[in-house]
Amino acid sequence: MLHDGILDSSAYDGVWSQLCETFKVVRYDRRGYGVSPAASAAYDPVADLAAVMQTAGVERATLVGSSAGGGVAVEFALAHPDAVDGLVLVGAAVSGFQPTEHFRRRTATLVGLLSQGRLEEAVRDPYILTSSAEEARGFVAADLLAHPGNFGAGRMMRSGQGVMGRLGELTTPTLIVTGEVDMPDVHAHAGALEALIPGAQRVVMSDSGHFVYLERPGAFADVLKEFLKAPRRASGS
């Protein structure tokens, strides 16, 4: 399970126990996030994921990636197709997709609030969570307060070039998940992923924003279990 570019692996707390009842599940804080040390130089997140899997004794896995973590999952699947049984891309951000001006302005506003330590205002962003998700909003604020290094940790991460142009090479079963109130750009991106990844399926989860697993952990776990229990086809077939 790969977290997004703002929170850390604790974002999956709500679904962790449910998934561990049935599956072997691994999660980790990417460099600079949570309790992981900050990167001192540019690094390759795909190599990091490969090292984590090796250490955990996992030769093949279904990768669940949220936002920026979804981008890492896609790049890993392209680099190591034989090590991936499936992809679950949750509001994924894949290198090569061009954002709109609306997305740029919203991101600039969010970055400005976070850089000024105005967490309460930042977590009121209308796209990350629905307006009534106060418990999840409190979690996001608390996590950012506890781990201020999360903000900006992804700046040292190297991202693959031309990933959008290679999506047709993916052969693994892929599920694309988007929260209903997430940004229009994210929905457009999800549509592009669905169109470009052979055989990809797409699910829009109601009553949720970008962090669907925070708002609706039970429903998200059910969607994930259904996908994971489906017959797997061999990689490369």
Short mmCIF file of C-alpha atoms in Angstrom, two decimals:
data_model
loop_
_atom_site.label_atom_id
_atom_site.label_comp_id
_atom_site.label_asym_id
_atom_site.label_seq_id
_atom_site.Cartn_x
_atom_site.Cartn_y
_atom_site.Cartn_z
CA MET A 1 0.00 0.00 0.00
CA LEU A 2 1.52 3.27 -1.16
CA HIS A 3 0.36 6.50 0.46
CA ASP A 4 -0.21 9.85 -1.24
CA GLY A 5 2.08 12.88 -1.34
CA ILE A 6 0.84 14.65 1.80
CA LEU A 7 0.05 12.02 4.43
CA ASP A 8 1.97 8.84 5.30
CA SER A 9 1.23 5.15 5.71
CA SER A 10 -1.01 5.82 8.73
CA ALA A 11 -3.61 7.06 6.23
CA TYR A 12 -4.52 3.39 5.76
CA ASP A 13 -5.25 2.80 9.45
CA GLY A 14 -9.00 2.56 8.83
CA VAL A 15 -8.70 -0.30 6.33
CA TRP A 16 -5.62 -2.01 7.73
CA SER A 17 -7.21 -4.51 10.12
CA GLN A 18 -9.97 -5.39 7.64
CA LEU A 19 -7.48 -6.22 4.90
CA CYS A 20 -5.07 -8.06 7.21
CA GLU A 21 -7.85 -10.49 8.14
CA THR A 22 -7.65 -11.95 4.63
CA PHE A 23 -4.43 -10.84 2.98
CA LYS A 24 -0.75 -10.30 3.68
CA VAL A 25 -0.51 -6.51 3.62
CA VAL A 26 2.58 -4.31 3.63
CA ARG A 27 2.72 -0.53 4.00
CA TYR A 28 5.61 1.85 4.60
CA ASP A 29 6.44 5.54 4.93
CA ARG A 30 8.16 6.74 1.79
CA ARG A 31 11.32 8.82 2.25
CA GLY A 32 10.71 11.91 4.34
CA TYR A 33 7.17 10.89 5.29
CA GLY A 34 5.98 9.74 8.69
CA VAL A 35 8.87 8.19 10.59
CA SER A 36 11.14 7.66 7.56
CA PRO A 37 14.25 9.88 7.41
CA ALA A 38 14.22 12.72 4.91
CA ALA A 39 16.00 12.22 1.60
CA SER A 40 19.40 13.91 1.34
CA ALA A 41 19.51 13.67 -2.46
CA ALA A 42 17.25 12.84 -5.38
CA TYR A 43 16.07 9.25 -5.19
CA ASP A 44 14.18 6.65 -7.17
CA PRO A 45 10.91 5.63 -5.43
CA VAL A 46 10.66 2.55 -7.65
CA ALA A 47 13.98 1.26 -6.31
CA ASP A 48 12.77 1.98 -2.77
CA LEU A 49 9.60 -0.04 -3.35
CA ALA A 50 11.63 -2.93 -4.76
CA ALA A 51 13.82 -2.86 -1.64
CA VAL A 52 10.79 -2.84 0.67
CA MET A 53 9.25 -5.81 -1.12
CA GLN A 54 12.51 -7.74 -0.94
CA THR A 55 12.88 -7.01 2.77
CA ALA A 56 9.26 -8.04 3.40
CA GLY A 57 9.74 -11.27 1.47
CA VAL A 58 7.16 -10.35 -1.17
CA GLU A 59 8.00 -11.49 -4.69
CA ARG A 60 4.69 -10.49 -6.27
CA ALA A 61 2.00 -8.12 -5.06
CA THR A 62 -1.04 -6.09 -5.92
CA LEU A 63 -0.02 -2.45 -5.50
CA VAL A 64 -2.55 -0.05 -3.99
CA GLY A 65 -1.40 3.51 -4.67
CA SER A 66 -3.07 6.75 -3.65
CA SER A 67 -2.43 9.96 -5.60
CA ALA A 68 1.37 10.29 -5.95
CA GLY A 69 1.66 6.75 -4.60
CA GLY A 70 -0.41 5.63 -7.58
CA GLY A 71 2.19 7.16 -9.86
CA VAL A 72 4.91 5.15 -8.10
CA ALA A 73 2.82 1.99 -8.46
CA VAL A 74 2.43 2.51 -12.22
CA GLU A 75 6.13 3.20 -12.69
CA PHE A 76 7.01 0.09 -10.69
CA ALA A 77 4.60 -2.03 -12.76
CA LEU A 78 6.23 -0.80 -15.97
CA ALA A 79 9.73 -1.50 -14.62
CA HIS A 80 8.92 -4.82 -12.93
CA PRO A 81 5.84 -6.33 -14.62
CA ASP A 82 6.55 -9.84 -13.31
CA ALA A 83 6.38 -8.58 -9.71
CA VAL A 84 2.89 -7.06 -10.00
CA ASP A 85 -0.34 -9.05 -9.79
CA GLY A 86 -2.64 -6.04 -9.92
CA LEU A 87 -2.91 -2.27 -9.61
CA VAL A 88 -5.40 -0.26 -7.59
CA LEU A 89 -5.00 3.42 -8.43
CA VAL A 90 -6.83 5.75 -6.04
CA GLY A 91 -7.03 9.30 -7.36
CA ALA A 92 -3.69 8.50 -8.95
CA ALA A 93 -1.27 11.11 -10.27
CA VAL A 94 0.74 9.68 -13.16
CA SER A 95 3.64 11.58 -14.70
CA GLY A 96 2.80 13.19 -18.04
CA PHE A 97 -0.78 14.27 -17.39
CA GLN A 98 -1.09 18.03 -17.92
CA PRO A 99 -3.06 19.85 -15.18
CA THR A 100 -5.54 22.63 -15.86
CA GLU A 101 -5.14 26.21 -14.68
CA HIS A 102 -7.81 25.52 -12.05
CA PHE A 103 -5.73 22.65 -10.69
CA ARG A 104 -2.58 24.81 -10.60
CA ARG A 105 -4.34 27.62 -8.74
CA ARG A 106 -5.91 25.26 -6.21
CA THR A 107 -2.55 23.57 -5.63
CA ALA A 108 -0.84 26.93 -5.16
CA THR A 109 -3.48 27.91 -2.59
CA LEU A 110 -3.08 24.62 -0.72
CA VAL A 111 0.71 24.83 -0.76
CA GLY A 112 0.55 28.39 0.51
CA LEU A 113 -1.69 27.44 3.44
CA LEU A 114 0.47 24.45 4.38
CA SER A 115 3.71 26.41 4.15
CA GLN A 116 2.24 29.02 6.51
CA GLY A 117 1.16 26.35 8.97
CA ARG A 118 -2.52 27.15 8.44
CA LEU A 119 -3.56 23.52 8.72
CA GLU A 120 -7.16 24.10 9.73
CA GLU A 121 -7.74 26.12 6.59
CA ALA A 122 -5.80 23.70 4.38
CA VAL A 123 -7.85 20.69 5.47
CA ARG A 124 -11.02 22.57 4.52
CA ASP A 125 -10.06 22.11 0.88
CA PRO A 126 -13.32 20.99 -0.77
CA TYR A 127 -11.74 18.20 -2.80
CA ILE A 128 -9.74 16.12 -0.34
CA LEU A 129 -12.79 15.33 1.82
CA THR A 130 -16.53 15.96 1.76
CA SER A 131 -17.88 18.82 3.88
CA SER A 132 -19.21 16.53 6.61
CA ALA A 133 -16.09 14.38 7.08
CA GLU A 134 -14.98 16.02 10.33
CA GLU A 135 -13.34 12.93 11.83
CA ALA A 136 -11.26 12.32 8.72
CA ARG A 137 -10.44 16.03 8.51
CA GLY A 138 -9.19 15.93 12.09
CA PHE A 139 -6.98 12.95 11.22
CA VAL A 140 -5.41 14.80 8.27
CA ALA A 141 -4.68 17.88 10.39
CA ALA A 142 -3.24 15.79 13.23
CA ASP A 143 -1.02 13.78 10.88
CA LEU A 144 0.40 16.90 9.25
CA LEU A 145 0.97 18.47 12.65
CA ALA A 146 2.73 15.36 13.94
CA HIS A 147 4.81 14.92 10.77
CA PRO A 148 5.53 18.36 9.28
CA GLY A 149 8.19 16.77 7.07
CA ASN A 150 5.39 15.21 5.02
CA PHE A 151 4.79 18.55 3.36
CA GLY A 152 7.42 18.87 0.66
CA ALA A 153 8.92 15.41 1.20
CA GLY A 154 8.17 14.41 -2.37
CA ARG A 155 10.32 17.14 -3.89
CA MET A 156 13.40 14.90 -3.90
CA MET A 157 11.58 12.06 -5.63
CA ARG A 158 12.52 11.34 -9.22
CA SER A 159 9.54 10.65 -11.45
CA GLY A 160 9.56 8.63 -14.65
CA GLN A 161 9.24 10.50 -17.91
CA GLY A 162 6.68 9.68 -20.56
CA VAL A 163 4.67 7.37 -18.32
CA MET A 164 1.34 8.36 -19.89
CA GLY A 165 2.66 7.24 -23.28
CA ARG A 166 3.52 3.77 -21.90
CA LEU A 167 0.25 2.89 -20.16
CA GLY A 168 -0.69 0.58 -23.02
CA GLU A 169 2.22 -1.66 -21.98
CA LEU A 170 0.55 -2.55 -18.68
CA THR A 171 -0.85 -6.08 -18.68
CA THR A 172 -1.86 -6.43 -15.04
CA PRO A 173 -5.50 -6.18 -13.91
CA THR A 174 -6.14 -2.57 -12.92
CA LEU A 175 -8.83 -0.91 -10.82
CA ILE A 176 -9.15 2.89 -10.85
CA VAL A 177 -10.91 4.42 -7.83
CA THR A 178 -12.01 8.05 -7.57
CA GLY A 179 -13.90 9.88 -4.84
CA GLU A 180 -17.08 11.55 -6.04
CA VAL A 181 -16.13 15.10 -4.97
CA ASP A 182 -12.47 14.91 -6.00
CA MET A 183 -11.14 17.54 -8.39
CA PRO A 184 -12.30 17.57 -12.02
CA ASP A 185 -8.66 17.08 -13.04
CA VAL A 186 -8.46 13.89 -11.01
CA HIS A 187 -11.63 12.54 -12.62
CA ALA A 188 -10.28 13.45 -16.07
CA HIS A 189 -6.99 11.78 -15.21
CA ALA A 190 -8.86 8.67 -14.05
CA GLY A 191 -10.77 8.62 -17.34
CA ALA A 192 -7.51 8.79 -19.27
CA LEU A 193 -6.05 5.95 -17.21
CA GLU A 194 -9.15 3.85 -17.84
CA ALA A 195 -8.92 4.49 -21.57
CA LEU A 196 -5.18 3.89 -21.87
CA ILE A 197 -4.63 0.89 -19.58
CA PRO A 198 -5.88 -2.28 -21.32
CA GLY A 199 -8.86 -3.81 -19.53
CA ALA A 200 -8.88 -1.27 -16.68
CA GLN A 201 -12.01 -0.91 -14.57
CA ARG A 202 -13.13 2.33 -12.93
CA VAL A 203 -15.17 2.93 -9.78
CA VAL A 204 -16.42 6.31 -8.53
CA MET A 205 -17.15 6.14 -4.80
CA SER A 206 -20.00 8.34 -3.60
CA ASP A 207 -19.82 10.53 -0.49
CA SER A 208 -16.05 10.79 -0.57
CA GLY A 209 -13.24 13.01 -1.76
CA HIS A 210 -9.59 12.37 -2.60
CA PHE A 211 -8.98 10.33 0.57
CA VAL A 212 -11.72 7.74 0.04
CA TYR A 213 -10.09 5.27 2.45
CA LEU A 214 -10.28 7.86 5.24
CA GLU A 215 -13.91 8.79 4.68
CA ARG A 216 -15.35 5.41 3.80
CA PRO A 217 -12.87 2.78 5.02
CA GLY A 218 -15.42 -0.02 5.14
CA ALA A 219 -16.71 0.59 1.63
CA PHE A 220 -13.18 1.04 0.28
CA ALA A 221 -12.05 -2.22 1.90
CA ASP A 222 -15.02 -4.02 0.33
CA VAL A 223 -14.16 -2.66 -3.13
CA LEU A 224 -10.55 -3.68 -2.65
CA LYS A 225 -11.43 -7.18 -1.41
CA GLU A 226 -13.72 -7.79 -4.38
CA PHE A 227 -10.95 -6.81 -6.77
CA LEU A 228 -8.30 -8.84 -4.95
CA LYS A 229 -10.43 -11.97 -4.82
CA ALA A 230 -11.13 -11.88 -8.56
CA PRO A 231 -9.17 -14.40 -10.67
CA ARG A 232 -5.73 -13.08 -11.57
CA ARG A 233 -4.36 -13.44 -15.05
CA ALA A 234 -0.67 -14.14 -15.48
CA SER A 235 1.53 -11.09 -15.98
CA GLY A 236 2.40 -10.60 -19.64
CA SER A 237 -0.65 -12.54 -20.91
#
